[in-house]
Amino acid sequence: MKKVTMADVAKLANVSKSTVSQYLNKRYEYMSEETRKRIAEAIEELGYQPNVIARSLKQKTTATIGVIVFNMLHMLTTQVLHAIEEECQKRGFQVIVSNSGDDPEKEKTYIEMLLAKQVDGLIVFPTGKNEDVYQRLAAERFPLVFVDRMVPGVEADSVLLDNFGAAEMAVDYLATGGYDRIAIVTPPLVAHNVPRMERMEGFRAAMAKRGFDIDDRNVIAADPAVLPRELKKRFAESHRPNALFAINDLTLMGVLRFVRENAIRMPDELALINIDDVPFADIYTPALTTIAQPTFAMGKKAAEQVFLQIDRKRSGKPHVFRFSPILKERTSIRREKA
């Protein structure tokens, strides 16, 4: 069967090949609604399939964006990804997603793979390593945006939460509820993990401002799988915490397992607040007070910034975009005046 060509579409729609090309590339500025309709009907009637590879070579674009995430299980990741994909679809771009598992070597491999596929830009939730790779991309002005974290020494557009402010918000909210023995619960602290370090700094600053105890016993750092055991040890000691601040959704799961396994009553025996507004927060008993990240706005901004770079419309140096945390008040914290 003869392959349907752009010329066939143009002939049936009674337009030029260049008009069909403009239609396929979504350049409708000088095209009437009636012309667009005729081309669409001709494409459908003939079953025309554009040659994407040939078109990408001609335009020097593949209409694809590479996204590398560090953990597909995070609420932040899935919601930001959803917003990125929506923005890309508006531009007629496809998204290729890779999961590094927070492994710098896997991250580097995925960068090389996506560049070999000639993606037009990268949006990365970085491990915090691979500085040399990112510095090379930045020097070549390759469209690059970081999400949730930054890479030290690399100047690139970055989209992340006001982590310091979010931790302050958690401590302040607990303090106004009458809680003074507050412990932070976090995965192991590593210098290259920007959100963890910033949330820890915000926690310490807010505790110091209130005159609260901030010794090492009130920093419970462990992987989520072993958190119940570590929390049990801490709660067996004297002067145990009366409130916990979990720094993300995966840490929260470890805390909730500990609470269930040890029949701890919230908020009577223990108050709880966490960053990331998990889907079950308002149906859990008690409903969980959380600090939400504006994930969809963050994903939209990340996509907008990568397209500004693709279109060469970004002016000046790269920017760091900090998004404000949002308090979701529920019942895992008892409200009393301090």
CSV table of C-alpha atoms in Angstrom, one decimal:
chain,number,residue,atom,x,y,z
A,1,MET,CA,0.0,0.0,0.0
A,2,LYS,CA,1.3,3.4,-1.0
A,3,LYS,CA,2.6,5.5,1.9
A,4,VAL,CA,0.5,8.6,2.6
A,5,THR,CA,2.6,11.8,2.3
A,6,MET,CA,2.3,15.4,3.5
A,7,ALA,CA,1.7,16.3,-0.2
A,8,ASP,CA,-1.4,14.0,-0.2
A,9,VAL,CA,-2.7,15.8,2.9
A,10,ALA,CA,-2.1,19.2,1.4
A,11,LYS,CA,-3.8,18.2,-1.9
A,12,LEU,CA,-7.0,16.9,-0.1
A,13,ALA,CA,-7.2,19.9,2.2
A,14,ASN,CA,-6.5,22.3,-0.7
A,15,VAL,CA,-3.5,23.9,1.1
A,16,SER,CA,0.2,24.1,0.6
A,17,LYS,CA,2.7,21.6,2.1
A,18,SER,CA,4.1,24.4,4.2
A,19,THR,CA,0.7,25.0,5.8
A,20,VAL,CA,0.4,21.3,6.7
A,21,SER,CA,3.8,21.5,8.2
A,22,GLN,CA,2.9,24.5,10.3
A,23,TYR,CA,-0.3,22.7,11.4
A,24,LEU,CA,1.7,19.6,12.5
A,25,ASN,CA,4.1,21.8,14.5
A,26,LYS,CA,1.2,23.6,16.2
A,27,ARG,CA,2.0,27.0,14.6
A,28,TYR,CA,-1.5,28.2,14.1
A,29,GLU,CA,-0.9,32.0,14.3
A,30,TYR,CA,-1.8,32.8,10.6
A,31,MET,CA,-4.2,29.9,10.0
A,32,SER,CA,-7.9,30.2,10.1
A,33,GLU,CA,-10.1,27.8,12.1
A,34,GLU,CA,-11.6,26.5,8.8
A,35,THR,CA,-8.1,25.7,7.4
A,36,ARG,CA,-7.2,23.8,10.6
A,37,LYS,CA,-10.4,21.8,10.4
A,38,ARG,CA,-9.8,20.8,6.7
A,39,ILE,CA,-6.2,19.7,7.5
A,40,ALA,CA,-7.4,17.7,10.5
A,41,GLU,CA,-10.1,16.0,8.4
A,42,ALA,CA,-7.7,15.2,5.6
A,43,ILE,CA,-5.2,13.6,8.1
A,44,GLU,CA,-7.9,11.5,9.6
A,45,GLU,CA,-9.4,10.4,6.2
A,46,LEU,CA,-6.0,9.5,4.8
A,47,GLY,CA,-4.6,8.0,8.0
A,48,TYR,CA,-1.5,10.1,7.7
A,49,GLN,CA,1.3,9.4,10.2
A,50,PRO,CA,4.0,12.1,10.4
A,51,ASN,CA,7.6,10.8,10.1
A,52,VAL,CA,8.7,11.9,13.6
A,53,ILE,CA,12.4,11.0,13.1
A,54,ALA,CA,12.7,12.9,9.8
A,55,ARG,CA,10.9,15.9,11.2
A,56,SER,CA,13.1,15.9,14.4
A,57,LEU,CA,16.3,15.8,12.2
A,58,LYS,CA,15.0,18.7,10.1
A,59,GLN,CA,14.0,20.8,13.1
A,60,LYS,CA,16.9,19.7,15.2
A,61,THR,CA,14.5,18.7,18.0
A,62,THR,CA,13.0,15.4,19.1
A,63,ALA,CA,10.2,17.1,21.1
A,64,THR,CA,11.2,15.0,24.2
A,65,ILE,CA,12.2,16.0,27.7
A,66,GLY,CA,14.2,13.7,29.9
A,67,VAL,CA,13.2,13.5,33.6
A,68,ILE,CA,15.4,11.7,36.1
A,69,VAL,CA,13.9,11.2,39.6
A,70,PHE,CA,15.6,9.8,42.7
A,71,ASN,CA,12.7,7.9,44.1
A,72,MET,CA,9.5,7.1,42.3
A,73,LEU,CA,7.8,6.3,45.6
A,74,HIS,CA,7.8,9.8,47.0
A,75,MET,CA,4.6,11.8,46.8
A,76,LEU,CA,6.6,14.8,45.7
A,77,THR,CA,7.9,12.9,42.7
A,78,THR,CA,4.6,11.5,41.4
A,79,GLN,CA,2.8,14.9,41.8
A,80,VAL,CA,5.6,17.0,40.3
A,81,LEU,CA,5.9,14.5,37.4
A,82,HIS,CA,2.2,14.8,36.7
A,83,ALA,CA,2.5,18.6,36.4
A,84,ILE,CA,5.6,18.3,34.2
A,85,GLU,CA,3.9,15.9,31.8
A,86,GLU,CA,0.8,18.2,31.5
A,87,GLU,CA,3.0,21.2,30.6
A,88,CYS,CA,5.0,19.2,28.1
A,89,GLN,CA,1.8,17.9,26.5
A,90,LYS,CA,0.6,21.4,25.9
A,91,ARG,CA,3.8,22.0,23.9
A,92,GLY,CA,3.5,18.7,22.0
A,93,PHE,CA,6.5,17.2,23.9
A,94,GLN,CA,6.8,13.7,25.2
A,95,VAL,CA,8.4,12.8,28.6
A,96,ILE,CA,11.0,10.0,29.2
A,97,VAL,CA,11.2,9.2,32.9
A,98,SER,CA,14.1,7.4,34.6
A,99,ASN,CA,14.5,6.4,38.2
A,100,SER,CA,18.0,6.7,39.6
A,101,GLY,CA,17.2,5.2,43.0
A,102,ASP,CA,19.3,7.9,44.5
A,103,ASP,CA,22.4,6.2,43.0
A,104,PRO,CA,24.9,8.6,41.4
A,105,GLU,CA,26.2,5.9,39.0
A,106,LYS,CA,22.7,5.1,37.7
A,107,GLU,CA,21.9,8.8,37.5
A,108,LYS,CA,25.0,9.3,35.3
A,109,THR,CA,24.1,6.4,33.1
A,110,TYR,CA,20.6,7.8,32.6
A,111,ILE,CA,22.0,11.2,31.7
A,112,GLU,CA,24.2,9.7,29.0
A,113,MET,CA,21.3,7.6,27.7
A,114,LEU,CA,18.9,10.5,27.5
A,115,LEU,CA,21.5,12.7,25.8
A,116,ALA,CA,22.1,9.9,23.3
A,117,LYS,CA,18.4,9.9,22.6
A,118,GLN,CA,18.8,13.7,21.8
A,119,VAL,CA,16.3,14.9,24.4
A,120,ASP,CA,15.7,18.7,24.1
A,121,GLY,CA,16.1,19.3,27.8
A,122,LEU,CA,16.6,17.6,31.2
A,123,ILE,CA,14.6,18.0,34.4
A,124,VAL,CA,16.4,16.2,37.2
A,125,PHE,CA,15.7,15.4,40.9
A,126,PRO,CA,19.5,15.1,41.4
A,127,THR,CA,21.4,12.8,43.8
A,128,GLY,CA,23.6,15.7,44.6
A,129,LYS,CA,26.6,14.1,43.0
A,130,ASN,CA,27.9,14.1,39.3
A,131,GLU,CA,29.0,17.7,39.5
A,132,ASP,CA,31.4,17.4,36.6
A,133,VAL,CA,28.6,16.1,34.3
A,134,TYR,CA,26.2,18.9,35.2
A,135,GLN,CA,28.9,21.5,35.0
A,136,ARG,CA,29.6,20.4,31.4
A,137,LEU,CA,25.9,20.6,30.5
A,138,ALA,CA,25.7,24.1,32.1
A,139,ALA,CA,28.8,25.3,30.3
A,140,GLU,CA,27.2,24.1,27.0
A,141,ARG,CA,24.0,25.9,27.9
A,142,PHE,CA,22.0,22.6,27.6
A,143,PRO,CA,18.5,23.1,29.0
A,144,LEU,CA,18.6,21.8,32.5
A,145,VAL,CA,16.4,22.3,35.6
A,146,PHE,CA,16.9,20.7,39.1
A,147,VAL,CA,13.9,19.9,41.2
A,148,ASP,CA,13.8,19.4,45.1
A,149,ARG,CA,17.6,19.5,45.3
A,150,MET,CA,20.6,21.4,44.0
A,151,VAL,CA,24.0,20.3,43.0
A,152,PRO,CA,26.8,22.2,44.8
A,153,GLY,CA,29.0,24.2,42.4
A,154,VAL,CA,26.5,23.9,39.5
A,155,GLU,CA,24.6,26.9,38.3
A,156,ALA,CA,21.2,25.7,37.0
A,157,ASP,CA,17.6,26.7,37.4
A,158,SER,CA,16.4,25.0,40.5
A,159,VAL,CA,12.8,24.5,41.9
A,160,LEU,CA,12.4,23.5,45.5
A,161,LEU,CA,10.6,24.1,48.8
A,162,ASP,CA,11.5,26.7,51.3
A,163,ASN,CA,12.8,23.8,53.5
A,164,PHE,CA,14.1,26.1,56.3
A,165,GLY,CA,10.8,27.8,56.5
A,166,ALA,CA,8.9,24.5,56.5
A,167,ALA,CA,10.8,23.2,59.5
A,168,GLU,CA,10.3,26.5,61.3
A,169,MET,CA,6.6,26.2,60.6
A,170,ALA,CA,6.4,22.7,62.1
A,171,VAL,CA,8.2,23.7,65.3
A,172,ASP,CA,6.2,26.9,65.7
A,173,TYR,CA,2.9,25.1,65.2
A,174,LEU,CA,3.8,22.5,67.8
A,175,ALA,CA,5.0,25.1,70.2
A,176,THR,CA,1.8,27.1,70.0
A,177,GLY,CA,0.0,23.9,70.9
A,178,GLY,CA,1.9,23.5,74.1
A,179,TYR,CA,4.5,21.0,73.0
A,180,ASP,CA,8.1,21.6,74.2
A,181,ARG,CA,9.9,18.2,73.8
A,182,ILE,CA,10.0,18.0,70.0
A,183,ALA,CA,12.2,15.5,68.1
A,184,ILE,CA,12.9,15.6,64.4
A,185,VAL,CA,12.7,12.2,62.5
A,186,THR,CA,14.8,12.1,59.3
A,187,PRO,CA,16.6,9.6,57.0
A,188,PRO,CA,20.4,9.6,57.6
A,189,LEU,CA,21.8,13.1,57.2
A,190,VAL,CA,24.2,13.5,54.3
A,191,ALA,CA,25.8,16.8,53.3
A,192,HIS,CA,24.8,16.6,49.6
A,193,ASN,CA,21.1,16.1,50.4
A,194,VAL,CA,19.9,19.7,50.4
A,195,PRO,CA,16.4,19.3,51.7
A,196,ARG,CA,17.4,17.2,54.7
A,197,MET,CA,20.2,19.6,55.7
A,198,GLU,CA,18.0,22.7,55.2
A,199,ARG,CA,15.1,21.1,57.2
A,200,MET,CA,17.5,20.2,60.0
A,201,GLU,CA,18.9,23.8,60.1
A,202,GLY,CA,15.4,25.2,60.2
A,203,PHE,CA,14.5,22.8,63.0
A,204,ARG,CA,17.5,23.7,65.1
A,205,ALA,CA,17.0,27.4,64.5
A,206,ALA,CA,13.3,27.3,65.5
A,207,MET,CA,14.1,25.2,68.6
A,208,ALA,CA,16.8,27.5,69.7
A,209,LYS,CA,14.6,30.5,69.2
A,210,ARG,CA,12.0,28.9,71.5
A,211,GLY,CA,14.6,27.9,74.1
A,212,PHE,CA,13.8,24.2,73.6
A,213,ASP,CA,16.3,21.3,74.1
A,214,ILE,CA,18.1,20.4,70.9
A,215,ASP,CA,20.5,17.8,72.0
A,216,ASP,CA,21.3,14.7,69.8
A,217,ARG,CA,18.6,12.7,71.5
A,218,ASN,CA,16.0,14.8,69.7
A,219,VAL,CA,17.5,14.0,66.3
A,220,ILE,CA,16.3,10.5,65.3
A,221,ALA,CA,18.0,9.7,62.0
A,222,ALA,CA,17.5,6.3,60.4
A,223,ASP,CA,16.2,4.7,57.2
A,224,PRO,CA,12.4,4.3,57.3
A,225,ALA,CA,12.6,0.5,57.5
A,226,VAL,CA,14.5,0.6,60.9
A,227,LEU,CA,12.8,3.7,62.3
A,228,PRO,CA,10.3,1.8,64.5
A,229,ARG,CA,13.2,0.2,66.3
A,230,GLU,CA,15.1,3.4,66.7
A,231,LEU,CA,12.0,5.3,68.0
A,232,LYS,CA,11.2,2.5,70.4
A,233,LYS,CA,14.7,2.9,71.9
A,234,ARG,CA,14.3,6.6,72.2
A,235,PHE,CA,10.8,6.3,73.8
A,236,ALA,CA,12.2,3.8,76.4
A,237,GLU,CA,14.4,6.6,77.7
A,238,SER,CA,13.4,9.2,80.3
A,239,HIS,CA,12.1,12.6,79.2
A,240,ARG,CA,10.8,11.2,76.0
A,241,PRO,CA,9.5,13.5,73.2
A,242,ASN,CA,5.9,14.6,73.3
A,243,ALA,CA,5.9,15.6,69.6
A,244,LEU,CA,7.6,14.3,66.4
A,245,PHE,CA,8.4,16.2,63.2
A,246,ALA,CA,8.8,13.8,60.3
A,247,ILE,CA,10.7,15.5,57.4
A,248,ASN,CA,9.1,13.6,54.5
A,249,ASP,CA,6.4,11.1,53.6
A,250,LEU,CA,8.6,7.9,53.7
A,251,THR,CA,9.8,8.9,57.1
A,252,LEU,CA,6.2,9.4,58.2
A,253,MET,CA,5.5,5.7,57.3
A,254,GLY,CA,8.2,4.5,59.7
A,255,VAL,CA,6.7,6.8,62.4
A,256,LEU,CA,3.2,5.5,61.9
A,257,ARG,CA,4.4,1.9,62.1
A,258,PHE,CA,6.1,2.7,65.4
A,259,VAL,CA,2.9,4.3,66.7
A,260,ARG,CA,0.7,1.3,65.7
A,261,GLU,CA,3.1,-1.3,67.0
A,262,ASN,CA,3.4,0.3,70.4
A,263,ALA,CA,-0.2,1.4,70.8
A,264,ILE,CA,0.6,5.0,71.2
A,265,ARG,CA,-2.4,7.3,71.3
A,266,MET,CA,-2.2,10.4,69.2
A,267,PRO,CA,-2.5,13.3,70.0
A,268,ASP,CA,-3.0,12.4,73.8
A,269,GLU,CA,0.5,10.8,74.2
A,270,LEU,CA,2.2,12.1,71.1
A,271,ALA,CA,1.7,14.8,68.6
A,272,LEU,CA,2.8,14.4,65.0
A,273,ILE,CA,3.4,16.7,62.0
A,274,ASN,CA,5.2,15.9,58.8
A,275,ILE,CA,6.3,17.5,55.5
A,276,ASP,CA,4.4,16.1,52.4
A,277,ASP,CA,0.6,15.9,52.4
A,278,VAL,CA,0.0,12.2,51.9
A,279,PRO,CA,-3.3,11.1,50.3
A,280,PHE,CA,-4.5,9.3,53.4
A,281,ALA,CA,-3.8,12.2,55.8
A,282,ASP,CA,-7.4,13.3,56.2
A,283,ILE,CA,-8.8,9.7,56.6
A,284,TYR,CA,-6.2,8.4,59.0
A,285,THR,CA,-7.2,8.3,62.7
A,286,PRO,CA,-6.4,10.8,64.0
A,287,ALA,CA,-6.3,12.9,60.8
A,288,LEU,CA,-2.6,13.9,60.2
A,289,THR,CA,-1.5,17.5,60.4
A,290,THR,CA,0.9,18.0,57.5
A,291,ILE,CA,3.0,20.7,55.7
A,292,ALA,CA,2.2,20.4,52.0
A,293,GLN,CA,4.6,21.2,49.2
A,294,PRO,CA,2.9,23.0,46.3
A,295,THR,CA,3.9,20.1,44.0
A,296,PHE,CA,1.8,21.0,40.9
A,297,ALA,CA,3.1,24.6,40.9
A,298,MET,CA,6.6,23.3,41.3
A,299,GLY,CA,6.3,20.9,38.4
A,300,LYS,CA,4.7,23.6,36.2
A,301,LYS,CA,7.6,26.0,37.0
A,302,ALA,CA,10.2,23.3,36.3
A,303,ALA,CA,8.7,22.7,32.8
A,304,GLU,CA,8.3,26.4,32.1
A,305,GLN,CA,12.0,27.0,32.9
A,306,VAL,CA,13.2,24.2,30.7
A,307,PHE,CA,11.1,25.5,27.8
A,308,LEU,CA,12.4,29.0,28.4
A,309,GLN,CA,15.9,27.6,27.9
A,310,ILE,CA,15.0,25.6,24.9
A,311,ASP,CA,13.5,28.7,23.3
A,312,ARG,CA,16.6,30.7,24.4
A,313,LYS,CA,14.3,33.1,26.2
A,314,ARG,CA,15.8,32.9,29.7
A,315,SER,CA,17.7,36.1,30.5
A,316,GLY,CA,20.6,36.4,32.9
A,317,LYS,CA,21.9,33.8,35.3
A,318,PRO,CA,20.0,30.7,36.5
A,319,HIS,CA,17.4,31.2,39.2
A,320,VAL,CA,16.5,29.3,42.4
A,321,PHE,CA,12.8,29.2,42.8
A,322,ARG,CA,11.7,28.6,46.4
A,323,PHE,CA,8.1,27.7,47.0
A,324,SER,CA,6.3,28.4,50.3
A,325,PRO,CA,5.0,25.5,52.5
A,326,ILE,CA,1.3,25.1,53.2
A,327,LEU,CA,0.1,24.1,56.6
A,328,LYS,CA,-2.8,21.6,56.6
A,329,GLU,CA,-4.3,21.6,60.1
A,330,ARG,CA,-5.9,18.4,61.3
A,331,THR,CA,-6.1,16.4,64.6
A,332,SER,CA,-2.8,14.7,65.2
A,333,ILE,CA,-1.8,17.7,67.2
A,334,ARG,CA,-3.8,18.9,70.2
A,335,ARG,CA,-4.5,22.6,70.1
A,336,GLU,CA,-3.8,24.3,73.4
A,337,LYS,CA,-2.3,27.7,74.2
A,338,ALA,CA,1.3,27.6,75.2
